[in-house]
Amino acid sequence: MNFGRTLAVARKEVLQVVRDSRSLLIVLVMPLMLMTLLGYGVNLDTKHLRVYALDREGSPASQNLLKRFQSSEYFTLVAMVNDYRALDAALDDGRCQLAIVIPHDFSARLHDGRPVTVQALVDGSDSNTAQLAIGYAQGVLAGYGAGVQAAFFRSSHAPTVNPSVSIETRTWFNEDLESKNFIVPGVAAVVMAVIGTLLTSLTIAREWERGTMEQLISTPLTAFEIIIGKLIPYFMLGMFDTAICVAVAVWWFDVPFRGSLITLAVGSGLYMTVILGLGFWISVFTRDQLAASQIGLVAAFLPSMLLSGFTFPIDQMAVGIRPVTYIVAARYYIIILKTVFLRGNGLRILAVPALALSLYAVLIVMLAKRSFHKTLA
Amino acid sequence: MIERLHQILIKEFIHLFRDPRARFALIIPPLLQMLIFGYAATYEVNHLSTAVIDLDHSQESREFLERFTSSNRFQVREVLTDQSQIADLIDHRRVALVLQIHPGFAALLRKGQTAPVQALLDGTDSNTALIAIGYINQVATKYSEEYQLERAGRLLPAAVHFAPRIRLEERPLYNANLESRWFFVPGVIGTLLLLSVITLTAFAVVREREIGTLEQLMVTPITPAEVIIGKTVPFLIVGLGNLILVAVAGTLWFQIPFRGSPLVLLLGTILFLSSALGVGLLISTLCTTQQQAFSLGFFYVTPAIMLSGFGYPVQSMPEALRLVTYLDPLRFFLVVLRSTFLKGVGLEVLWPQMVAMALLGIGTLTLATLRFHKTLD
């Protein structure tokens, strides 16, 4: 492989990229935008859920329970209604997210020691918020129940009882459990997938469309030189973007960075190679910008966002789809990112993903080269 | 004019469907996205890999831990005997949670005092960790309650009959099992439509500009209005086609219910698509190459999806971002989608969303048309 010729191709490519200022601008601004959105917009811990209540009894006891809901930071008691249908209607049009129904014999049952049931109606169409609402409601009710029980035991002159078991939690690696600490590092993987695969495949598909690729092929350049030469500028762009992502994560979002930059650089380089190879491969067999964009989306962007462990934890996915995540390169890169940011240098943890990415990189470059050869003939 | 319009539309459709790769790209990616979201998307926490270490070896400690072993939510993989083994496990990511009971647990409980239990969590996935903490607390509360009652029963058998027992009965409406899938798959239709219609529309115009055939069109008697209609109507139809495809596939494959009126959904889709088409057209006026169109389109669609309430609730976003979401047609369309699929409500509830989408649609189309005229002259 002749370095001089490869660099010539690379130079041409760099000029082309630099001249297209619009794409360049977008490529540089996109990571910032994604990070802002994800860093600030994503908050899975919902508070101030709106609550409607139907208190069929209206006794001091039931009022006390409702006061507990009101004083919880998770709920805001918005309205009291007089019938069930009003609750249904409010849930229907979103005026409330939780509806509490207190039975008419609430105090009586509490007093007699008969089991009391408080109903919690939630809007199941937003299953996530509904789950959280139920969880919080159970917490409020448990607190109320404990209070009532304690009062009962005191009045019966039972020896003092405290809540029996308390849970002391300690979190490793992300002590404050801030969403942003676990989301922001992963953004680099998604950004690179977009730049690496999508933009690359589009650029190269365009050359096929216009016929300039055939011109390249008719020169003495070998397939390998063309591939490497074309991908170099995108590689550098991608690494530059990664650097931006890391800088913003650490300096703006205060995400801890406990590992070494070298480890990150090597991991990013490997990932970048895979991602670029994929982009090139897509462009070779589609040769059409529209098809390349659609396929690139499904083959690179979506998996990197959804199947890599970035948004949804892999252990929680349906069993059938978990094997698929093994071929998503971003999965390995995200492990590297999270480890380097939050854990420090667990080399033992990093070995597996690094190896996987290396193998993947070699495989995909071979594949791209072979497809390229086939189409030349 | 009708005759010319007729011809333009025929030409556009031929363009679109002539290429088998384009046909493929219009059908397979939407279905794939639906499948991926249906199977991978979940915020639930089940089978959380757990390790337990019981240094008390009492009946109480065994009973307490038994509640975790027997729960679906936790999967106890390791029973440790020594504290030194903990660091290793978490470092190697073999477990996400370690429950630790120190000696003296049972003794404290029997004295009526609070006994602590340590929960060590891997915080790298903070969402899972937060939800897990909620579950752990629930188990602890239940255990405490039952222990109290049982203990009181031993000390004051007569009184415990009257000890208050209160519980929460959860009733999720519209989605009895709170399946994440029912929340995501209707939403996928919206994101899908947004992405595909915007990119297709933008590409269609920019491609002609790139190749030079747009100028040729301008030389013919075709008016700019006819060009615009010719470039948008086919994608409106493609969008509707995608809607039907994914809606039918979703209901059949995932058995997601459809309780509302198809006409309401159709109206909502048309209003939504008018905004998408407007944005696509607007983007096409700002770009000269397909690659730029794609980048810009992507640049718009990504925040549009993230701020729409698709994956993360709008309610928990900071005030500033929440205001921005009012400009996002997807935000309103998602409400329409989820309501017609799961809640079965009609226009009497959804009219605010329809009006909002109509306003946004008129706004974007007008802006796009004005700019389009300018770029043609």
PDB file of C-alpha atoms in Angstrom, chain B residues 92-297:
ATOM      1  CA  HIS B  92     -16.539  -7.144  37.276  1.00  0.00           C
ATOM      2  CA  ARG B  93     -20.133  -6.125  36.816  1.00  0.00           C
ATOM      3  CA  ARG B  94     -21.384  -9.513  37.792  1.00  0.00           C
ATOM      4  CA  VAL B  95     -24.027  -8.089  40.069  1.00  0.00           C
ATOM      5  CA  ALA B  96     -25.829  -4.782  40.208  1.00  0.00           C
ATOM      6  CA  LEU B  97     -26.774  -5.037  43.891  1.00  0.00           C
ATOM      7  CA  VAL B  98     -25.275  -6.485  47.054  1.00  0.00           C
ATOM      8  CA  LEU B  99     -27.429  -6.896  50.167  1.00  0.00           C
ATOM      9  CA  GLN B 100     -25.476  -7.107  53.356  1.00  0.00           C
ATOM     10  CA  ILE B 101     -26.766  -8.087  56.818  1.00  0.00           C
ATOM     11  CA  HIS B 102     -24.388  -7.532  59.699  1.00  0.00           C
ATOM     12  CA  PRO B 103     -24.233  -9.552  62.897  1.00  0.00           C
ATOM     13  CA  GLY B 104     -26.746  -8.371  65.491  1.00  0.00           C
ATOM     14  CA  PHE B 105     -29.605  -7.946  63.029  1.00  0.00           C
ATOM     15  CA  ALA B 106     -31.956 -10.326  64.814  1.00  0.00           C
ATOM     16  CA  ALA B 107     -30.909  -9.101  68.252  1.00  0.00           C
ATOM     17  CA  LEU B 108     -31.896  -5.537  67.387  1.00  0.00           C
ATOM     18  CA  LEU B 109     -35.217  -6.631  65.966  1.00  0.00           C
ATOM     19  CA  ARG B 110     -36.092  -8.620  69.046  1.00  0.00           C
ATOM     20  CA  LYS B 111     -35.383  -5.643  71.241  1.00  0.00           C
ATOM     21  CA  GLY B 112     -37.830  -3.612  69.206  1.00  0.00           C
ATOM     22  CA  GLN B 113     -35.091  -1.462  67.701  1.00  0.00           C
ATOM     23  CA  THR B 114     -34.367  -0.633  64.097  1.00  0.00           C
ATOM     24  CA  ALA B 115     -32.042  -3.034  62.365  1.00  0.00           C
ATOM     25  CA  PRO B 116     -30.111  -1.728  59.358  1.00  0.00           C
ATOM     26  CA  VAL B 117     -29.464  -3.610  56.154  1.00  0.00           C
ATOM     27  CA  GLN B 118     -26.861  -2.383  53.656  1.00  0.00           C
ATOM     28  CA  ALA B 119     -27.697  -2.181  49.999  1.00  0.00           C
ATOM     29  CA  LEU B 120     -24.726  -1.553  47.754  1.00  0.00           C
ATOM     30  CA  LEU B 121     -25.692  -0.530  44.261  1.00  0.00           C
ATOM     31  CA  ASP B 122     -23.869  -0.141  41.023  1.00  0.00           C
ATOM     32  CA  GLY B 123     -24.688   3.415  40.060  1.00  0.00           C
ATOM     33  CA  THR B 124     -23.480   3.325  36.486  1.00  0.00           C
ATOM     34  CA  ASP B 125     -27.030   2.751  35.406  1.00  0.00           C
ATOM     35  CA  SER B 126     -28.673   5.217  37.698  1.00  0.00           C
ATOM     36  CA  ASN B 127     -32.192   4.674  36.435  1.00  0.00           C
ATOM     37  CA  THR B 128     -32.127   0.992  37.261  1.00  0.00           C
ATOM     38  CA  ALA B 129     -30.492   1.783  40.583  1.00  0.00           C
ATOM     39  CA  LEU B 130     -33.209   4.254  41.554  1.00  0.00           C
ATOM     40  CA  ILE B 131     -35.988   1.870  40.673  1.00  0.00           C
ATOM     41  CA  ALA B 132     -34.194  -0.938  42.509  1.00  0.00           C
ATOM     42  CA  ILE B 133     -33.963   1.190  45.656  1.00  0.00           C
ATOM     43  CA  GLY B 134     -37.704   1.665  45.481  1.00  0.00           C
ATOM     44  CA  TYR B 135     -38.289  -2.064  45.289  1.00  0.00           C
ATOM     45  CA  ILE B 136     -35.862  -2.805  48.109  1.00  0.00           C
ATOM     46  CA  ASN B 137     -37.622  -0.289  50.325  1.00  0.00           C
ATOM     47  CA  GLN B 138     -40.953  -1.860  49.534  1.00  0.00           C
ATOM     48  CA  VAL B 139     -39.712  -5.285  50.570  1.00  0.00           C
ATOM     49  CA  ALA B 140     -38.249  -3.854  53.760  1.00  0.00           C
ATOM     50  CA  THR B 141     -41.468  -2.032  54.649  1.00  0.00           C
ATOM     51  CA  LYS B 142     -43.573  -5.104  54.134  1.00  0.00           C
ATOM     52  CA  TYR B 143     -41.233  -7.203  56.187  1.00  0.00           C
ATOM     53  CA  SER B 144     -41.258  -4.606  58.947  1.00  0.00           C
ATOM     54  CA  GLU B 145     -45.021  -4.463  59.038  1.00  0.00           C
ATOM     55  CA  GLU B 146     -45.405  -8.180  59.224  1.00  0.00           C
ATOM     56  CA  TYR B 147     -42.684  -8.489  61.818  1.00  0.00           C
ATOM     57  CA  GLN B 148     -44.370  -5.827  63.957  1.00  0.00           C
ATOM     58  CA  LEU B 149     -47.706  -7.544  63.781  1.00  0.00           C
ATOM     59  CA  GLU B 150     -46.235 -10.885  64.572  1.00  0.00           C
ATOM     60  CA  ARG B 151     -44.235  -9.523  67.474  1.00  0.00           C
ATOM     61  CA  ALA B 152     -47.205  -7.607  68.826  1.00  0.00           C
ATOM     62  CA  GLY B 153     -49.184 -10.779  68.444  1.00  0.00           C
ATOM     63  CA  ARG B 154     -46.787 -12.549  70.738  1.00  0.00           C
ATOM     64  CA  LEU B 155     -46.734  -9.823  73.350  1.00  0.00           C
ATOM     65  CA  LEU B 156     -50.343  -8.711  73.227  1.00  0.00           C
ATOM     66  CA  PRO B 157     -52.321 -11.406  71.457  1.00  0.00           C
ATOM     67  CA  ALA B 158     -55.633  -9.761  72.163  1.00  0.00           C
ATOM     68  CA  ALA B 159     -54.708  -6.331  70.907  1.00  0.00           C
ATOM     69  CA  VAL B 160     -53.184  -7.361  67.639  1.00  0.00           C
ATOM     70  CA  HIS B 161     -56.569  -8.288  66.277  1.00  0.00           C
ATOM     71  CA  PHE B 162     -57.245  -4.614  66.144  1.00  0.00           C
ATOM     72  CA  ALA B 163     -53.948  -3.521  64.711  1.00  0.00           C
ATOM     73  CA  PRO B 164     -54.565  -1.405  61.627  1.00  0.00           C
ATOM     74  CA  ARG B 165     -53.832  -3.030  58.321  1.00  0.00           C
ATOM     75  CA  ILE B 166     -53.819  -0.835  55.303  1.00  0.00           C
ATOM     76  CA  ARG B 167     -52.924  -1.592  51.757  1.00  0.00           C
ATOM     77  CA  LEU B 168     -52.941  -0.008  48.343  1.00  0.00           C
ATOM     78  CA  GLU B 169     -54.882  -1.499  45.492  1.00  0.00           C
ATOM     79  CA  GLU B 170     -53.448  -0.370  42.201  1.00  0.00           C
ATOM     80  CA  ARG B 171     -55.681  -0.115  39.190  1.00  0.00           C
ATOM     81  CA  PRO B 172     -53.959   0.961  36.033  1.00  0.00           C
ATOM     82  CA  LEU B 173     -56.432   2.171  33.468  1.00  0.00           C
ATOM     83  CA  TYR B 174     -56.040   1.423  29.773  1.00  0.00           C
ATOM     84  CA  ASN B 175     -53.022  -0.792  30.282  1.00  0.00           C
ATOM     85  CA  ALA B 176     -53.724  -3.242  33.044  1.00  0.00           C
ATOM     86  CA  ASN B 177     -50.315  -4.858  33.053  1.00  0.00           C
ATOM     87  CA  LEU B 178     -48.431  -1.606  32.561  1.00  0.00           C
ATOM     88  CA  GLU B 179     -46.640  -3.007  29.569  1.00  0.00           C
ATOM     89  CA  SER B 180     -43.898  -0.699  28.338  1.00  0.00           C
ATOM     90  CA  ARG B 181     -44.578  -1.911  24.855  1.00  0.00           C
ATOM     91  CA  TRP B 182     -48.053  -0.424  24.811  1.00  0.00           C
ATOM     92  CA  PHE B 183     -46.488   2.878  25.639  1.00  0.00           C
ATOM     93  CA  PHE B 184     -43.683   2.767  23.100  1.00  0.00           C
ATOM     94  CA  VAL B 185     -45.089   1.165  19.971  1.00  0.00           C
ATOM     95  CA  PRO B 186     -47.828   3.739  19.302  1.00  0.00           C
ATOM     96  CA  GLY B 187     -45.172   6.359  19.939  1.00  0.00           C
ATOM     97  CA  VAL B 188     -42.841   4.752  17.401  1.00  0.00           C
ATOM     98  CA  ILE B 189     -45.376   5.489  14.683  1.00  0.00           C
ATOM     99  CA  GLY B 190     -44.978   9.161  15.418  1.00  0.00           C
ATOM    100  CA  THR B 191     -41.189   9.235  15.440  1.00  0.00           C
ATOM    101  CA  LEU B 192     -41.033   7.075  12.350  1.00  0.00           C
ATOM    102  CA  LEU B 193     -43.366   9.283  10.405  1.00  0.00           C
ATOM    103  CA  LEU B 194     -41.525  12.404  11.425  1.00  0.00           C
ATOM    104  CA  LEU B 195     -38.122  11.122  10.409  1.00  0.00           C
ATOM    105  CA  SER B 196     -39.119   9.469   7.163  1.00  0.00           C
ATOM    106  CA  VAL B 197     -41.412  12.194   5.844  1.00  0.00           C
ATOM    107  CA  ILE B 198     -38.965  14.978   6.598  1.00  0.00           C
ATOM    108  CA  THR B 199     -35.998  13.205   5.044  1.00  0.00           C
ATOM    109  CA  LEU B 200     -37.933  11.986   2.022  1.00  0.00           C
ATOM    110  CA  THR B 201     -39.408  15.393   1.277  1.00  0.00           C
ATOM    111  CA  ALA B 202     -36.132  17.215   1.739  1.00  0.00           C
ATOM    112  CA  PHE B 203     -34.262  14.648  -0.324  1.00  0.00           C
ATOM    113  CA  ALA B 204     -36.794  14.750  -3.130  1.00  0.00           C
ATOM    114  CA  VAL B 205     -36.315  18.444  -3.727  1.00  0.00           C
ATOM    115  CA  VAL B 206     -32.608  18.643  -3.033  1.00  0.00           C
ATOM    116  CA  ARG B 207     -31.844  15.660  -5.197  1.00  0.00           C
ATOM    117  CA  GLU B 208     -33.349  17.434  -8.168  1.00  0.00           C
ATOM    118  CA  ARG B 209     -31.428  20.541  -7.299  1.00  0.00           C
ATOM    119  CA  GLU B 210     -28.204  18.552  -7.051  1.00  0.00           C
ATOM    120  CA  ILE B 211     -28.696  16.820 -10.356  1.00  0.00           C
ATOM    121  CA  GLY B 212     -29.946  19.948 -12.037  1.00  0.00           C
ATOM    122  CA  THR B 213     -33.380  18.762 -13.015  1.00  0.00           C
ATOM    123  CA  LEU B 214     -35.040  21.316 -10.761  1.00  0.00           C
ATOM    124  CA  GLU B 215     -33.972  24.060 -13.098  1.00  0.00           C
ATOM    125  CA  GLN B 216     -35.366  22.079 -15.964  1.00  0.00           C
ATOM    126  CA  LEU B 217     -38.686  21.909 -14.146  1.00  0.00           C
ATOM    127  CA  MET B 218     -38.672  25.659 -13.712  1.00  0.00           C
ATOM    128  CA  VAL B 219     -38.323  26.179 -17.429  1.00  0.00           C
ATOM    129  CA  THR B 220     -41.559  24.284 -18.045  1.00  0.00           C
ATOM    130  CA  PRO B 221     -45.015  25.870 -17.599  1.00  0.00           C
ATOM    131  CA  ILE B 222     -45.249  24.268 -14.174  1.00  0.00           C
ATOM    132  CA  THR B 223     -45.856  26.828 -11.461  1.00  0.00           C
ATOM    133  CA  PRO B 224     -43.947  26.790  -8.172  1.00  0.00           C
ATOM    134  CA  ALA B 225     -47.151  25.926  -6.338  1.00  0.00           C
ATOM    135  CA  GLU B 226     -47.535  22.844  -8.475  1.00  0.00           C
ATOM    136  CA  VAL B 227     -43.943  21.862  -7.801  1.00  0.00           C
ATOM    137  CA  ILE B 228     -44.523  22.158  -4.086  1.00  0.00           C
ATOM    138  CA  ILE B 229     -47.691  20.116  -4.180  1.00  0.00           C
ATOM    139  CA  GLY B 230     -45.983  17.592  -6.389  1.00  0.00           C
ATOM    140  CA  LYS B 231     -43.170  17.252  -3.919  1.00  0.00           C
ATOM    141  CA  THR B 232     -45.289  17.022  -0.797  1.00  0.00           C
ATOM    142  CA  VAL B 233     -48.411  15.066  -1.609  1.00  0.00           C
ATOM    143  CA  PRO B 234     -46.616  11.815  -2.476  1.00  0.00           C
ATOM    144  CA  PHE B 235     -44.957  11.851   0.897  1.00  0.00           C
ATOM    145  CA  LEU B 236     -48.186  12.578   2.633  1.00  0.00           C
ATOM    146  CA  ILE B 237     -49.449   9.392   1.065  1.00  0.00           C
ATOM    147  CA  VAL B 238     -46.268   7.503   1.941  1.00  0.00           C
ATOM    148  CA  GLY B 239     -46.666   8.728   5.505  1.00  0.00           C
ATOM    149  CA  LEU B 240     -50.238   7.512   5.681  1.00  0.00           C
ATOM    150  CA  GLY B 241     -49.135   4.222   4.194  1.00  0.00           C
ATOM    151  CA  ASN B 242     -46.484   3.863   6.878  1.00  0.00           C
ATOM    152  CA  LEU B 243     -49.043   4.702   9.516  1.00  0.00           C
ATOM    153  CA  ILE B 244     -51.301   1.909   8.377  1.00  0.00           C
ATOM    154  CA  LEU B 245     -48.402  -0.501   7.987  1.00  0.00           C
ATOM    155  CA  VAL B 246     -46.978  -0.019  11.455  1.00  0.00           C
ATOM    156  CA  ALA B 247     -50.365   0.346  13.157  1.00  0.00           C
ATOM    157  CA  VAL B 248     -51.603  -2.908  11.705  1.00  0.00           C
ATOM    158  CA  ALA B 249     -48.309  -4.688  12.338  1.00  0.00           C
ATOM    159  CA  GLY B 250     -48.214  -3.376  15.883  1.00  0.00           C
ATOM    160  CA  THR B 251     -51.716  -4.449  16.724  1.00  0.00           C
ATOM    161  CA  LEU B 252     -51.268  -7.863  15.173  1.00  0.00           C
ATOM    162  CA  TRP B 253     -47.758  -8.657  16.306  1.00  0.00           C
ATOM    163  CA  PHE B 254     -47.688  -7.124  19.750  1.00  0.00           C
ATOM    164  CA  GLN B 255     -51.435  -7.270  20.303  1.00  0.00           C
ATOM    165  CA  ILE B 256     -51.623  -3.670  21.240  1.00  0.00           C
ATOM    166  CA  PRO B 257     -55.258  -2.651  21.467  1.00  0.00           C
ATOM    167  CA  PHE B 258     -56.816  -0.027  19.269  1.00  0.00           C
ATOM    168  CA  ARG B 259     -59.766   1.355  21.120  1.00  0.00           C
ATOM    169  CA  GLY B 260     -60.377   4.664  19.437  1.00  0.00           C
ATOM    170  CA  SER B 261     -61.649   5.842  16.112  1.00  0.00           C
ATOM    171  CA  PRO B 262     -59.515   5.361  12.989  1.00  0.00           C
ATOM    172  CA  LEU B 263     -60.922   8.580  11.579  1.00  0.00           C
ATOM    173  CA  VAL B 264     -59.680  10.595  14.510  1.00  0.00           C
ATOM    174  CA  LEU B 265     -56.261   9.042  14.072  1.00  0.00           C
ATOM    175  CA  LEU B 266     -56.365   9.819  10.370  1.00  0.00           C
ATOM    176  CA  LEU B 267     -57.196  13.443  11.025  1.00  0.00           C
ATOM    177  CA  GLY B 268     -54.426  13.701  13.581  1.00  0.00           C
ATOM    178  CA  THR B 269     -51.953  12.100  11.195  1.00  0.00           C
ATOM    179  CA  ILE B 270     -52.794  14.434   8.344  1.00  0.00           C
ATOM    180  CA  LEU B 271     -52.423  17.483  10.565  1.00  0.00           C
ATOM    181  CA  PHE B 272     -49.163  16.162  11.943  1.00  0.00           C
ATOM    182  CA  LEU B 273     -47.792  15.342   8.515  1.00  0.00           C
ATOM    183  CA  SER B 274     -48.559  18.847   7.330  1.00  0.00           C
ATOM    184  CA  SER B 275     -45.976  20.096   9.832  1.00  0.00           C
ATOM    185  CA  ALA B 276     -43.520  17.387   8.854  1.00  0.00           C
ATOM    186  CA  LEU B 277     -43.908  18.217   5.182  1.00  0.00           C
ATOM    187  CA  GLY B 278     -43.481  21.894   5.933  1.00  0.00           C
ATOM    188  CA  VAL B 279     -40.272  21.241   7.808  1.00  0.00           C
ATOM    189  CA  GLY B 280     -38.987  18.956   5.058  1.00  0.00           C
ATOM    190  CA  LEU B 281     -39.686  21.586   2.458  1.00  0.00           C
ATOM    191  CA  LEU B 282     -38.082  24.278   4.563  1.00  0.00           C
ATOM    192  CA  ILE B 283     -34.963  22.187   4.953  1.00  0.00           C
ATOM    193  CA  SER B 284     -34.805  21.643   1.228  1.00  0.00           C
ATOM    194  CA  THR B 285     -34.676  25.394   0.695  1.00  0.00           C
ATOM    195  CA  LEU B 286     -31.687  25.658   2.983  1.00  0.00           C
ATOM    196  CA  CYS B 287     -29.522  22.955   1.436  1.00  0.00           C
ATOM    197  CA  THR B 288     -27.794  22.295  -1.804  1.00  0.00           C
ATOM    198  CA  THR B 289     -26.742  18.697  -1.311  1.00  0.00           C
ATOM    199  CA  GLN B 290     -28.602  15.659  -0.061  1.00  0.00           C
ATOM    200  CA  GLN B 291     -26.001  15.132   2.586  1.00  0.00           C
ATOM    201  CA  GLN B 292     -26.680  18.563   4.054  1.00  0.00           C
ATOM    202  CA  ALA B 293     -30.394  17.908   3.854  1.00  0.00           C
ATOM    203  CA  PHE B 294     -29.931  14.752   5.802  1.00  0.00           C
ATOM    204  CA  SER B 295     -27.750  16.387   8.433  1.00  0.00           C
ATOM    205  CA  LEU B 296     -30.123  19.281   8.882  1.00  0.00           C
ATOM    206  CA  GLY B 297     -33.122  16.986   8.950  1.00  0.00           C
TER     207      GLY B 297
END
